[in-house]
Protein backbone atom coordinates (compact mmCIF):
# COMPACT_ATOMS: atom_id res chain seq x y z
CA UNK A 1 0.00 0.00 0.00
CA UNK A 2 1.44 3.36 -1.10
CA UNK A 3 1.09 6.27 1.30
CA UNK A 4 1.09 10.00 0.62
CA UNK A 5 3.24 11.65 3.30
CA UNK A 6 1.31 14.93 2.94
CA UNK A 7 -1.98 13.25 3.79
CA UNK A 8 -1.33 9.98 5.60
CA UNK A 9 0.03 8.84 8.95
CA UNK A 10 1.43 5.44 9.79
CA UNK A 11 2.53 3.53 12.84
CA UNK A 12 4.70 0.50 12.07
CA UNK A 13 5.74 -1.82 14.93
CA UNK A 14 6.87 -5.34 15.61
CA UNK A 15 4.98 -6.81 18.56
CA UNK A 16 5.88 -10.12 20.23
CA UNK A 17 2.36 -11.48 20.48
CA UNK A 18 0.52 -13.79 18.03
CA UNK A 19 -1.33 -12.17 15.15
CA UNK A 20 -4.47 -14.15 16.00
CA UNK A 21 -4.69 -12.48 19.42
CA UNK A 22 -4.05 -8.99 18.02
CA UNK A 23 -6.96 -9.53 15.65
CA UNK A 24 -9.18 -10.82 18.44
CA UNK A 25 -8.32 -7.89 20.70
CA UNK A 26 -9.18 -5.43 17.90
CA UNK A 27 -12.50 -7.04 17.00
CA UNK A 28 -14.07 -8.00 20.33
CA UNK A 29 -15.65 -5.19 22.42
CA UNK A 30 -14.83 -6.85 25.77
CA UNK A 31 -11.15 -6.97 24.84
CA UNK A 32 -10.98 -3.62 23.06
CA UNK A 33 -12.23 -1.69 26.08
CA UNK A 34 -9.09 -2.60 28.03
CA UNK A 35 -6.47 -1.03 25.76
CA UNK A 36 -8.01 1.14 23.01
CA UNK A 37 -7.29 4.60 24.53
CA UNK A 38 -4.22 5.81 26.44
CA UNK A 39 -4.85 5.44 30.18
CA UNK A 40 -6.23 7.05 32.33
CA UNK A 41 -8.77 7.60 29.55
CA UNK A 42 -11.28 4.73 29.32
CA UNK A 43 -13.66 3.17 26.81
CA UNK A 44 -17.14 3.15 28.33
CA UNK A 45 -18.97 1.57 25.41
CA UNK A 46 -18.10 -0.32 22.24
CA UNK A 47 -20.14 -1.88 19.46
CA UNK A 48 -18.71 -4.00 16.65
CA UNK A 49 -20.53 -5.58 13.73
CA UNK A 50 -17.62 -7.15 11.90
CA UNK A 51 -18.62 -7.00 8.23
CA UNK A 52 -18.39 -4.45 5.42
CA UNK A 53 -21.08 -1.86 6.16
CA UNK A 54 -21.19 -2.86 9.85
CA UNK A 55 -20.86 -0.51 12.81
CA UNK A 56 -17.65 0.26 14.65
CA UNK A 57 -18.62 2.50 17.56
CA UNK A 58 -16.75 3.41 20.73
CA UNK A 59 -17.13 5.98 23.47
CA UNK A 60 -13.95 7.43 25.00
CA UNK A 61 -14.10 9.00 28.45
CA UNK A 62 -11.61 11.55 29.71
CA UNK A 63 -10.26 11.46 33.30
CA UNK A 64 -12.60 14.43 33.96
CA UNK A 65 -15.58 12.35 32.89
CA UNK A 66 -16.30 13.92 29.52
CA UNK A 67 -17.41 11.42 26.86
CA UNK A 68 -16.40 11.43 23.19
CA UNK A 69 -18.31 9.09 20.88
CA UNK A 70 -16.73 7.71 17.70
CA UNK A 71 -18.93 6.25 15.01
CA UNK A 72 -17.60 4.51 11.94
CA UNK A 73 -18.30 1.86 9.35
CA UNK A 74 -16.18 -1.16 8.45
CA UNK A 75 -15.17 -1.34 4.78
CA UNK A 76 -13.02 -4.50 4.62
CA UNK A 77 -12.68 -7.39 7.03
CA UNK A 78 -10.03 -10.01 6.20
CA UNK A 79 -9.61 -12.03 9.41
CA UNK A 80 -6.19 -11.70 11.05
CA UNK A 81 -4.85 -9.67 8.10
CA UNK A 82 -6.67 -6.52 7.20
CA UNK A 83 -9.29 -4.31 8.83
CA UNK A 84 -10.45 -1.11 7.13
CA UNK A 85 -12.97 1.37 8.51
CA UNK A 86 -13.92 5.02 8.08
CA UNK A 87 -15.83 7.76 9.84
CA UNK A 88 -16.70 9.28 6.44
CA UNK A 89 -19.56 6.76 6.34
CA UNK A 90 -22.09 5.75 8.96
CA UNK A 91 -22.98 2.06 9.36
CA UNK A 92 -24.82 1.00 6.20
CA UNK A 93 -22.60 3.36 4.18
CA UNK A 94 -24.59 6.60 4.57
CA UNK A 95 -22.23 9.62 4.22
CA UNK A 96 -21.52 11.15 7.63
CA UNK A 97 -21.62 14.77 8.76
CA UNK A 98 -18.02 15.07 9.88
CA UNK A 99 -15.63 12.86 7.94
CA UNK A 100 -12.12 12.86 9.33
CA UNK A 101 -10.22 9.73 8.37
CA UNK A 102 -10.11 6.19 7.04
CA UNK A 103 -8.01 3.69 8.97
CA UNK A 104 -6.23 0.49 7.96
CA UNK A 105 -4.96 -2.13 10.38
CA UNK A 106 -2.55 -4.44 8.56
CA UNK A 107 -1.15 -7.50 10.31
CA UNK A 108 1.56 -9.93 9.16
CA UNK A 109 3.14 -12.86 10.93
CA UNK A 110 6.84 -12.17 11.58
CA UNK A 111 9.43 -14.10 13.59
CA UNK A 112 6.84 -15.69 15.85
CA UNK A 113 5.21 -12.32 16.52
CA UNK A 114 3.32 -9.76 14.46
CA UNK A 115 4.19 -6.89 12.15
CA UNK A 116 1.59 -4.29 13.17
CA UNK A 117 0.78 -1.40 10.84
CA UNK A 118 -1.90 1.19 11.56
CA UNK A 119 -2.51 3.75 8.82
CA UNK A 120 -4.72 6.83 8.76
CA UNK A 121 -5.76 8.45 5.44
CA UNK A 122 -6.99 12.06 5.59
CA UNK A 123 -8.76 14.07 2.93
CA UNK A 124 -6.34 17.00 3.07
CA UNK A 125 -3.13 18.22 4.71
CA UNK A 126 -5.09 20.09 7.38
CA UNK A 127 -6.66 16.80 8.46
CA UNK A 128 -3.29 15.07 8.63
CA UNK A 129 -1.79 17.96 10.65
CA UNK A 130 -4.74 18.04 13.02
CA UNK A 131 -4.36 14.31 13.66
CA UNK A 132 -0.63 14.78 14.28
CA UNK A 133 -1.32 17.59 16.73
CA UNK A 134 -3.92 15.44 18.49
CA UNK A 135 -0.99 13.11 19.15
CA UNK A 136 -1.35 10.36 16.56
CA UNK A 137 2.21 9.09 16.94
CA UNK A 138 2.29 9.04 20.71
CA UNK A 139 -1.36 8.09 21.21
CA UNK A 140 -1.45 5.20 18.76
CA UNK A 141 1.98 4.10 20.01
CA UNK A 142 0.85 4.07 23.65
CA UNK A 143 -2.20 2.09 22.62
CA UNK A 144 -0.08 -0.61 20.95
CA UNK A 145 1.98 -0.94 24.13
CA UNK A 146 -1.23 -1.28 26.16
CA UNK A 147 -2.57 -3.80 23.63
CA UNK A 148 0.53 -5.99 23.99
CA UNK A 149 0.42 -5.79 27.80
CA UNK A 150 -3.26 -6.67 27.79
CA UNK A 151 -2.76 -9.67 25.49
CA UNK A 152 0.12 -10.99 27.62
CA UNK A 153 -1.70 -10.52 30.92
CA UNK A 154 -5.24 -11.54 29.95
CA UNK A 155 -5.41 -13.42 26.63
CA UNK A 156 -2.59 -15.97 26.63
CA UNK B 1 -32.85 -2.99 2.98
CA UNK B 2 -34.70 -0.38 5.06
CA UNK B 3 -34.83 3.17 3.70
CA UNK B 4 -35.38 6.44 5.52
CA UNK B 5 -37.81 8.53 3.45
CA UNK B 6 -36.38 11.78 4.86
CA UNK B 7 -32.89 10.94 3.61
CA UNK B 8 -33.12 8.35 0.86
CA UNK B 9 -34.37 8.14 -2.72
CA UNK B 10 -35.28 5.00 -4.62
CA UNK B 11 -36.17 4.02 -8.15
CA UNK B 12 -37.84 0.59 -8.42
CA UNK B 13 -38.58 -0.83 -11.88
CA UNK B 14 -39.19 -4.08 -13.66
CA UNK B 15 -37.19 -4.26 -16.88
CA UNK B 16 -37.64 -6.97 -19.52
CA UNK B 17 -33.95 -7.65 -20.10
CA UNK B 18 -31.76 -10.32 -18.48
CA UNK B 19 -30.06 -9.44 -15.19
CA UNK B 20 -26.70 -10.55 -16.55
CA UNK B 21 -26.82 -7.88 -19.26
CA UNK B 22 -27.94 -5.14 -16.85
CA UNK B 23 -24.93 -5.95 -14.70
CA UNK B 24 -22.61 -5.97 -17.71
CA UNK B 25 -23.95 -2.63 -18.96
CA UNK B 26 -23.38 -1.08 -15.51
CA UNK B 27 -19.84 -2.39 -15.07
CA UNK B 28 -18.22 -2.02 -18.51
CA UNK B 29 -17.14 1.51 -19.56
CA UNK B 30 -17.77 0.89 -23.28
CA UNK B 31 -21.39 -0.07 -22.51
CA UNK B 32 -22.00 2.49 -19.78
CA UNK B 33 -21.12 5.45 -22.01
CA UNK B 34 -24.14 4.74 -24.22
CA UNK B 35 -26.91 5.11 -21.66
CA UNK B 36 -25.63 6.51 -18.30
CA UNK B 37 -26.90 10.12 -18.67
CA UNK B 38 -30.15 11.40 -20.18
CA UNK B 39 -29.56 12.32 -23.82
CA UNK B 40 -28.49 14.72 -25.33
CA UNK B 41 -25.97 14.74 -22.46
CA UNK B 42 -23.10 12.34 -23.09
CA UNK B 43 -20.43 10.44 -21.14
CA UNK B 44 -17.02 11.43 -22.50
CA UNK B 45 -14.91 9.28 -20.21
CA UNK B 46 -15.43 6.39 -17.79
CA UNK B 47 -13.11 4.36 -15.60
CA UNK B 48 -14.14 1.27 -13.64
CA UNK B 49 -12.03 -0.87 -11.31
CA UNK B 50 -14.63 -3.34 -10.14
CA UNK B 51 -13.58 -4.22 -6.59
CA UNK B 52 -14.10 -2.73 -3.12
CA UNK B 53 -11.86 0.33 -2.96
CA UNK B 54 -11.69 0.56 -6.76
CA UNK B 55 -12.43 3.64 -8.83
CA UNK B 56 -15.77 4.49 -10.42
CA UNK B 57 -15.21 7.62 -12.47
CA UNK B 58 -17.28 9.20 -15.23
CA UNK B 59 -17.34 12.54 -17.01
CA UNK B 60 -20.72 13.90 -18.09
CA UNK B 61 -20.88 16.47 -20.86
CA UNK B 62 -23.76 18.90 -21.31
CA UNK B 63 -25.16 19.72 -24.77
CA UNK B 64 -23.34 23.09 -24.43
CA UNK B 65 -20.04 21.25 -23.99
CA UNK B 66 -19.48 21.76 -20.25
CA UNK B 67 -17.94 18.75 -18.51
CA UNK B 68 -18.86 17.45 -15.04
CA UNK B 69 -16.56 14.82 -13.54
CA UNK B 70 -17.84 12.29 -10.99
CA UNK B 71 -15.38 10.40 -8.85
CA UNK B 72 -16.37 7.60 -6.52
CA UNK B 73 -15.22 4.40 -4.87
CA UNK B 74 -16.85 0.98 -5.00
CA UNK B 75 -17.74 -0.50 -1.61
CA UNK B 76 -19.40 -3.82 -2.49
CA UNK B 77 -19.36 -5.82 -5.70
CA UNK B 78 -21.58 -8.92 -5.82
CA UNK B 79 -21.78 -9.88 -9.50
CA UNK B 80 -25.26 -9.56 -11.04
CA UNK B 81 -26.80 -8.78 -7.64
CA UNK B 82 -25.44 -5.83 -5.76
CA UNK B 83 -23.22 -2.88 -6.54
CA UNK B 84 -22.50 -0.24 -3.88
CA UNK B 85 -20.40 2.89 -4.36
CA UNK B 86 -20.00 6.33 -2.78
CA UNK B 87 -18.55 9.73 -3.54
CA UNK B 88 -17.83 10.20 0.18
CA UNK B 89 -14.63 8.24 -0.44
CA UNK B 90 -12.05 8.49 -3.19
CA UNK B 91 -10.64 5.29 -4.70
CA UNK B 92 -8.59 3.56 -2.01
CA UNK B 93 -11.07 4.82 0.63
CA UNK B 94 -9.59 8.27 1.31
CA UNK B 95 -12.36 10.65 2.54
CA UNK B 96 -13.38 13.04 -0.24
CA UNK B 97 -13.82 16.81 -0.18
CA UNK B 98 -17.47 16.93 -1.22
CA UNK B 99 -19.45 13.88 -0.14
CA UNK B 100 -22.96 13.80 -1.54
CA UNK B 101 -24.36 10.28 -1.66
CA UNK B 102 -23.90 6.53 -1.50
CA UNK B 103 -25.66 4.48 -4.18
CA UNK B 104 -26.93 0.90 -4.26
CA UNK B 105 -27.86 -0.97 -7.43
CA UNK B 106 -29.84 -4.07 -6.47
CA UNK B 107 -30.83 -6.61 -9.13
CA UNK B 108 -33.12 -9.63 -8.86
CA UNK B 109 -34.29 -12.07 -11.51
CA UNK B 110 -38.06 -11.75 -11.99
CA UNK B 111 -40.39 -13.32 -14.57
CA UNK B 112 -37.66 -13.71 -17.14
CA UNK B 113 -36.56 -10.09 -16.69
CA UNK B 114 -35.02 -8.06 -13.89
CA UNK B 115 -36.24 -6.24 -10.81
CA UNK B 116 -34.08 -3.09 -10.88
CA UNK B 117 -33.66 -0.98 -7.75
CA UNK B 118 -31.41 2.06 -7.56
CA UNK B 119 -31.10 3.69 -4.14
CA UNK B 120 -29.36 6.88 -3.06
CA UNK B 121 -28.50 7.51 0.62
CA UNK B 122 -27.81 11.13 1.64
CA UNK B 123 -26.30 12.42 4.83
CA UNK B 124 -29.13 14.87 5.54
CA UNK B 125 -32.52 16.07 4.31
CA UNK B 126 -30.90 18.95 2.41
CA UNK B 127 -28.89 16.43 0.39
CA UNK B 128 -31.98 14.37 -0.40
CA UNK B 129 -33.94 17.48 -1.45
CA UNK B 130 -31.08 18.75 -3.60
CA UNK B 131 -30.94 15.39 -5.38
CA UNK B 132 -34.71 15.48 -5.91
CA UNK B 133 -34.49 18.99 -7.34
CA UNK B 134 -31.63 17.90 -9.63
CA UNK B 135 -34.21 15.49 -11.06
CA UNK B 136 -33.41 12.15 -9.45
CA UNK B 137 -36.75 10.56 -10.30
CA UNK B 138 -36.92 11.70 -13.91
CA UNK B 139 -33.18 11.48 -14.57
CA UNK B 140 -32.63 8.02 -13.15
CA UNK B 141 -35.88 6.88 -14.77
CA UNK B 142 -34.83 8.16 -18.20
CA UNK B 143 -31.51 6.43 -17.77
CA UNK B 144 -33.17 3.05 -17.09
CA UNK B 145 -35.23 3.44 -20.25
CA UNK B 146 -32.04 4.24 -22.20
CA UNK B 147 -30.30 1.26 -20.58
CA UNK B 148 -33.04 -1.13 -21.67
CA UNK B 149 -33.07 0.28 -25.22
CA UNK B 150 -29.29 -0.01 -25.41
CA UNK B 151 -29.28 -3.63 -24.17
CA UNK B 152 -31.98 -4.61 -26.69
CA UNK B 153 -30.33 -2.86 -29.62
CA UNK B 154 -26.67 -3.62 -28.93
CA UNK B 155 -26.15 -6.39 -26.38
CA UNK B 156 -28.55 -9.20 -27.28
GROMACS .gro file of C-alpha atoms in nm:
model
  312
    1UNK     CA    1   0.000   0.000   0.000
    2UNK     CA    2   0.144   0.336  -0.110
    3UNK     CA    3   0.109   0.627   0.130
    4UNK     CA    4   0.109   1.000   0.062
    5UNK     CA    5   0.324   1.165   0.330
    6UNK     CA    6   0.131   1.493   0.294
    7UNK     CA    7  -0.198   1.325   0.379
    8UNK     CA    8  -0.133   0.998   0.560
    9UNK     CA    9   0.003   0.884   0.895
   10UNK     CA   10   0.143   0.544   0.979
   11UNK     CA   11   0.253   0.353   1.284
   12UNK     CA   12   0.470   0.050   1.207
   13UNK     CA   13   0.574  -0.182   1.493
   14UNK     CA   14   0.687  -0.534   1.561
   15UNK     CA   15   0.498  -0.681   1.856
   16UNK     CA   16   0.588  -1.012   2.023
   17UNK     CA   17   0.236  -1.148   2.048
   18UNK     CA   18   0.052  -1.379   1.803
   19UNK     CA   19  -0.133  -1.217   1.515
   20UNK     CA   20  -0.447  -1.415   1.600
   21UNK     CA   21  -0.469  -1.248   1.942
   22UNK     CA   22  -0.405  -0.899   1.802
   23UNK     CA   23  -0.696  -0.953   1.565
   24UNK     CA   24  -0.918  -1.082   1.844
   25UNK     CA   25  -0.832  -0.789   2.070
   26UNK     CA   26  -0.918  -0.543   1.790
   27UNK     CA   27  -1.250  -0.704   1.700
   28UNK     CA   28  -1.407  -0.800   2.033
   29UNK     CA   29  -1.565  -0.519   2.242
   30UNK     CA   30  -1.483  -0.685   2.577
   31UNK     CA   31  -1.115  -0.697   2.484
   32UNK     CA   32  -1.098  -0.362   2.306
   33UNK     CA   33  -1.223  -0.169   2.608
   34UNK     CA   34  -0.909  -0.260   2.803
   35UNK     CA   35  -0.647  -0.103   2.576
   36UNK     CA   36  -0.801   0.114   2.301
   37UNK     CA   37  -0.729   0.460   2.453
   38UNK     CA   38  -0.422   0.581   2.644
   39UNK     CA   39  -0.485   0.544   3.018
   40UNK     CA   40  -0.623   0.705   3.233
   41UNK     CA   41  -0.877   0.760   2.955
   42UNK     CA   42  -1.128   0.473   2.932
   43UNK     CA   43  -1.366   0.317   2.681
   44UNK     CA   44  -1.714   0.315   2.833
   45UNK     CA   45  -1.897   0.157   2.541
   46UNK     CA   46  -1.810  -0.032   2.224
   47UNK     CA   47  -2.014  -0.188   1.946
   48UNK     CA   48  -1.871  -0.400   1.665
   49UNK     CA   49  -2.053  -0.558   1.373
   50UNK     CA   50  -1.762  -0.715   1.190
   51UNK     CA   51  -1.862  -0.700   0.823
   52UNK     CA   52  -1.839  -0.445   0.542
   53UNK     CA   53  -2.108  -0.186   0.616
   54UNK     CA   54  -2.119  -0.286   0.985
   55UNK     CA   55  -2.086  -0.051   1.281
   56UNK     CA   56  -1.765   0.026   1.465
   57UNK     CA   57  -1.862   0.250   1.756
   58UNK     CA   58  -1.675   0.341   2.073
   59UNK     CA   59  -1.713   0.598   2.347
   60UNK     CA   60  -1.395   0.743   2.500
   61UNK     CA   61  -1.410   0.900   2.845
   62UNK     CA   62  -1.161   1.155   2.971
   63UNK     CA   63  -1.026   1.146   3.330
   64UNK     CA   64  -1.260   1.443   3.396
   65UNK     CA   65  -1.558   1.235   3.289
   66UNK     CA   66  -1.630   1.392   2.952
   67UNK     CA   67  -1.741   1.142   2.686
   68UNK     CA   68  -1.640   1.143   2.319
   69UNK     CA   69  -1.831   0.909   2.088
   70UNK     CA   70  -1.673   0.771   1.770
   71UNK     CA   71  -1.893   0.625   1.501
   72UNK     CA   72  -1.760   0.451   1.194
   73UNK     CA   73  -1.830   0.186   0.935
   74UNK     CA   74  -1.618  -0.116   0.845
   75UNK     CA   75  -1.517  -0.134   0.478
   76UNK     CA   76  -1.302  -0.450   0.462
   77UNK     CA   77  -1.268  -0.739   0.703
   78UNK     CA   78  -1.003  -1.001   0.620
   79UNK     CA   79  -0.961  -1.203   0.941
   80UNK     CA   80  -0.619  -1.170   1.105
   81UNK     CA   81  -0.485  -0.967   0.810
   82UNK     CA   82  -0.667  -0.652   0.720
   83UNK     CA   83  -0.929  -0.431   0.883
   84UNK     CA   84  -1.045  -0.111   0.713
   85UNK     CA   85  -1.297   0.137   0.851
   86UNK     CA   86  -1.392   0.502   0.808
   87UNK     CA   87  -1.583   0.776   0.984
   88UNK     CA   88  -1.670   0.928   0.644
   89UNK     CA   89  -1.956   0.676   0.634
   90UNK     CA   90  -2.209   0.575   0.896
   91UNK     CA   91  -2.298   0.206   0.936
   92UNK     CA   92  -2.482   0.100   0.620
   93UNK     CA   93  -2.260   0.336   0.418
   94UNK     CA   94  -2.459   0.660   0.457
   95UNK     CA   95  -2.223   0.962   0.422
   96UNK     CA   96  -2.152   1.115   0.763
   97UNK     CA   97  -2.162   1.477   0.876
   98UNK     CA   98  -1.802   1.507   0.988
   99UNK     CA   99  -1.563   1.286   0.794
  100UNK     CA  100  -1.212   1.286   0.933
  101UNK     CA  101  -1.022   0.973   0.837
  102UNK     CA  102  -1.011   0.619   0.704
  103UNK     CA  103  -0.801   0.369   0.897
  104UNK     CA  104  -0.623   0.049   0.796
  105UNK     CA  105  -0.496  -0.213   1.038
  106UNK     CA  106  -0.255  -0.444   0.856
  107UNK     CA  107  -0.115  -0.750   1.031
  108UNK     CA  108   0.156  -0.993   0.916
  109UNK     CA  109   0.314  -1.286   1.093
  110UNK     CA  110   0.684  -1.217   1.158
  111UNK     CA  111   0.943  -1.410   1.359
  112UNK     CA  112   0.684  -1.569   1.585
  113UNK     CA  113   0.521  -1.232   1.652
  114UNK     CA  114   0.332  -0.976   1.446
  115UNK     CA  115   0.419  -0.689   1.215
  116UNK     CA  116   0.159  -0.429   1.317
  117UNK     CA  117   0.078  -0.140   1.084
  118UNK     CA  118  -0.190   0.119   1.156
  119UNK     CA  119  -0.251   0.375   0.882
  120UNK     CA  120  -0.472   0.683   0.876
  121UNK     CA  121  -0.576   0.845   0.544
  122UNK     CA  122  -0.699   1.206   0.559
  123UNK     CA  123  -0.876   1.407   0.293
  124UNK     CA  124  -0.634   1.700   0.307
  125UNK     CA  125  -0.313   1.822   0.471
  126UNK     CA  126  -0.509   2.009   0.738
  127UNK     CA  127  -0.666   1.680   0.846
  128UNK     CA  128  -0.329   1.507   0.863
  129UNK     CA  129  -0.179   1.796   1.065
  130UNK     CA  130  -0.474   1.804   1.302
  131UNK     CA  131  -0.436   1.431   1.366
  132UNK     CA  132  -0.063   1.478   1.428
  133UNK     CA  133  -0.132   1.759   1.673
  134UNK     CA  134  -0.392   1.544   1.849
  135UNK     CA  135  -0.099   1.311   1.915
  136UNK     CA  136  -0.135   1.036   1.656
  137UNK     CA  137   0.221   0.909   1.694
  138UNK     CA  138   0.229   0.904   2.071
  139UNK     CA  139  -0.136   0.809   2.121
  140UNK     CA  140  -0.145   0.520   1.876
  141UNK     CA  141   0.198   0.410   2.001
  142UNK     CA  142   0.085   0.407   2.365
  143UNK     CA  143  -0.220   0.209   2.262
  144UNK     CA  144  -0.008  -0.061   2.095
  145UNK     CA  145   0.198  -0.094   2.413
  146UNK     CA  146  -0.123  -0.128   2.616
  147UNK     CA  147  -0.257  -0.380   2.363
  148UNK     CA  148   0.053  -0.599   2.399
  149UNK     CA  149   0.042  -0.579   2.780
  150UNK     CA  150  -0.326  -0.667   2.779
  151UNK     CA  151  -0.276  -0.967   2.549
  152UNK     CA  152   0.012  -1.099   2.762
  153UNK     CA  153  -0.170  -1.052   3.092
  154UNK     CA  154  -0.524  -1.154   2.995
  155UNK     CA  155  -0.541  -1.342   2.663
  156UNK     CA  156  -0.259  -1.597   2.663
  157UNK     CA  157  -3.285  -0.299   0.298
  158UNK     CA  158  -3.470  -0.038   0.506
  159UNK     CA  159  -3.483   0.317   0.370
  160UNK     CA  160  -3.538   0.644   0.552
  161UNK     CA  161  -3.781   0.853   0.345
  162UNK     CA  162  -3.638   1.178   0.486
  163UNK     CA  163  -3.289   1.094   0.361
  164UNK     CA  164  -3.312   0.835   0.086
  165UNK     CA  165  -3.437   0.814  -0.272
  166UNK     CA  166  -3.528   0.500  -0.462
  167UNK     CA  167  -3.617   0.402  -0.815
  168UNK     CA  168  -3.784   0.059  -0.842
  169UNK     CA  169  -3.858  -0.083  -1.188
  170UNK     CA  170  -3.919  -0.408  -1.366
  171UNK     CA  171  -3.719  -0.426  -1.688
  172UNK     CA  172  -3.764  -0.697  -1.952
  173UNK     CA  173  -3.395  -0.765  -2.010
  174UNK     CA  174  -3.176  -1.032  -1.848
  175UNK     CA  175  -3.006  -0.944  -1.519
  176UNK     CA  176  -2.670  -1.055  -1.655
  177UNK     CA  177  -2.682  -0.788  -1.926
  178UNK     CA  178  -2.794  -0.514  -1.685
  179UNK     CA  179  -2.493  -0.595  -1.470
  180UNK     CA  180  -2.261  -0.597  -1.771
  181UNK     CA  181  -2.395  -0.263  -1.896
  182UNK     CA  182  -2.338  -0.108  -1.551
  183UNK     CA  183  -1.984  -0.239  -1.507
  184UNK     CA  184  -1.822  -0.202  -1.851
  185UNK     CA  185  -1.714   0.151  -1.956
  186UNK     CA  186  -1.777   0.089  -2.328
  187UNK     CA  187  -2.139  -0.007  -2.251
  188UNK     CA  188  -2.200   0.249  -1.978
  189UNK     CA  189  -2.112   0.545  -2.201
  190UNK     CA  190  -2.414   0.474  -2.422
  191UNK     CA  191  -2.691   0.511  -2.166
  192UNK     CA  192  -2.563   0.651  -1.830
  193UNK     CA  193  -2.690   1.012  -1.867
  194UNK     CA  194  -3.015   1.140  -2.018
  195UNK     CA  195  -2.956   1.232  -2.382
  196UNK     CA  196  -2.849   1.472  -2.533
  197UNK     CA  197  -2.597   1.474  -2.246
  198UNK     CA  198  -2.310   1.234  -2.309
  199UNK     CA  199  -2.043   1.044  -2.114
  200UNK     CA  200  -1.702   1.143  -2.250
  201UNK     CA  201  -1.491   0.928  -2.021
  202UNK     CA  202  -1.543   0.639  -1.779
  203UNK     CA  203  -1.311   0.436  -1.560
  204UNK     CA  204  -1.414   0.127  -1.364
  205UNK     CA  205  -1.203  -0.087  -1.131
  206UNK     CA  206  -1.463  -0.334  -1.014
  207UNK     CA  207  -1.358  -0.422  -0.659
  208UNK     CA  208  -1.410  -0.273  -0.312
  209UNK     CA  209  -1.186   0.033  -0.296
  210UNK     CA  210  -1.169   0.056  -0.676
  211UNK     CA  211  -1.243   0.364  -0.883
  212UNK     CA  212  -1.577   0.449  -1.042
  213UNK     CA  213  -1.521   0.762  -1.247
  214UNK     CA  214  -1.728   0.920  -1.523
  215UNK     CA  215  -1.734   1.254  -1.701
  216UNK     CA  216  -2.072   1.390  -1.809
  217UNK     CA  217  -2.088   1.647  -2.086
  218UNK     CA  218  -2.376   1.890  -2.131
  219UNK     CA  219  -2.516   1.972  -2.477
  220UNK     CA  220  -2.334   2.309  -2.443
  221UNK     CA  221  -2.004   2.125  -2.399
  222UNK     CA  222  -1.948   2.176  -2.025
  223UNK     CA  223  -1.794   1.875  -1.851
  224UNK     CA  224  -1.886   1.745  -1.504
  225UNK     CA  225  -1.656   1.482  -1.354
  226UNK     CA  226  -1.784   1.229  -1.099
  227UNK     CA  227  -1.538   1.040  -0.885
  228UNK     CA  228  -1.637   0.760  -0.652
  229UNK     CA  229  -1.522   0.440  -0.487
  230UNK     CA  230  -1.685   0.098  -0.500
  231UNK     CA  231  -1.774  -0.050  -0.161
  232UNK     CA  232  -1.940  -0.382  -0.249
  233UNK     CA  233  -1.936  -0.582  -0.570
  234UNK     CA  234  -2.158  -0.892  -0.582
  235UNK     CA  235  -2.178  -0.988  -0.950
  236UNK     CA  236  -2.526  -0.956  -1.104
  237UNK     CA  237  -2.680  -0.878  -0.764
  238UNK     CA  238  -2.544  -0.583  -0.576
  239UNK     CA  239  -2.322  -0.288  -0.654
  240UNK     CA  240  -2.250  -0.024  -0.388
  241UNK     CA  241  -2.040   0.289  -0.436
  242UNK     CA  242  -2.000   0.633  -0.278
  243UNK     CA  243  -1.855   0.973  -0.354
  244UNK     CA  244  -1.783   1.020   0.018
  245UNK     CA  245  -1.463   0.824  -0.044
  246UNK     CA  246  -1.205   0.849  -0.319
  247UNK     CA  247  -1.064   0.529  -0.470
  248UNK     CA  248  -0.859   0.356  -0.201
  249UNK     CA  249  -1.107   0.482   0.063
  250UNK     CA  250  -0.959   0.827   0.131
  251UNK     CA  251  -1.236   1.065   0.254
  252UNK     CA  252  -1.338   1.304  -0.024
  253UNK     CA  253  -1.382   1.681  -0.018
  254UNK     CA  254  -1.747   1.693  -0.122
  255UNK     CA  255  -1.945   1.388  -0.014
  256UNK     CA  256  -2.296   1.380  -0.154
  257UNK     CA  257  -2.436   1.028  -0.166
  258UNK     CA  258  -2.390   0.653  -0.150
  259UNK     CA  259  -2.566   0.448  -0.418
  260UNK     CA  260  -2.693   0.090  -0.426
  261UNK     CA  261  -2.786  -0.097  -0.743
  262UNK     CA  262  -2.984  -0.407  -0.647
  263UNK     CA  263  -3.083  -0.661  -0.913
  264UNK     CA  264  -3.312  -0.963  -0.886
  265UNK     CA  265  -3.429  -1.207  -1.151
  266UNK     CA  266  -3.806  -1.175  -1.199
  267UNK     CA  267  -4.039  -1.332  -1.457
  268UNK     CA  268  -3.766  -1.371  -1.714
  269UNK     CA  269  -3.656  -1.009  -1.669
  270UNK     CA  270  -3.502  -0.806  -1.389
  271UNK     CA  271  -3.624  -0.624  -1.081
  272UNK     CA  272  -3.408  -0.309  -1.088
  273UNK     CA  273  -3.366  -0.098  -0.775
  274UNK     CA  274  -3.141   0.206  -0.756
  275UNK     CA  275  -3.110   0.369  -0.414
  276UNK     CA  276  -2.936   0.688  -0.306
  277UNK     CA  277  -2.850   0.751   0.062
  278UNK     CA  278  -2.781   1.113   0.164
  279UNK     CA  279  -2.630   1.242   0.483
  280UNK     CA  280  -2.913   1.487   0.554
  281UNK     CA  281  -3.252   1.607   0.431
  282UNK     CA  282  -3.090   1.895   0.241
  283UNK     CA  283  -2.889   1.643   0.039
  284UNK     CA  284  -3.198   1.437  -0.040
  285UNK     CA  285  -3.394   1.748  -0.145
  286UNK     CA  286  -3.108   1.875  -0.360
  287UNK     CA  287  -3.094   1.539  -0.538
  288UNK     CA  288  -3.471   1.548  -0.591
  289UNK     CA  289  -3.449   1.899  -0.734
  290UNK     CA  290  -3.163   1.790  -0.963
  291UNK     CA  291  -3.421   1.549  -1.106
  292UNK     CA  292  -3.341   1.215  -0.945
  293UNK     CA  293  -3.675   1.056  -1.030
  294UNK     CA  294  -3.692   1.170  -1.391
  295UNK     CA  295  -3.318   1.148  -1.457
  296UNK     CA  296  -3.263   0.802  -1.315
  297UNK     CA  297  -3.588   0.688  -1.477
  298UNK     CA  298  -3.483   0.816  -1.820
  299UNK     CA  299  -3.151   0.643  -1.777
  300UNK     CA  300  -3.317   0.305  -1.709
  301UNK     CA  301  -3.523   0.344  -2.025
  302UNK     CA  302  -3.204   0.424  -2.220
  303UNK     CA  303  -3.030   0.126  -2.058
  304UNK     CA  304  -3.304  -0.113  -2.167
  305UNK     CA  305  -3.307   0.028  -2.522
  306UNK     CA  306  -2.929  -0.001  -2.541
  307UNK     CA  307  -2.928  -0.363  -2.417
  308UNK     CA  308  -3.198  -0.461  -2.669
  309UNK     CA  309  -3.033  -0.286  -2.962
  310UNK     CA  310  -2.667  -0.362  -2.893
  311UNK     CA  311  -2.615  -0.639  -2.638
  312UNK     CA  312  -2.855  -0.920  -2.728
   0.00000   0.00000   0.00000
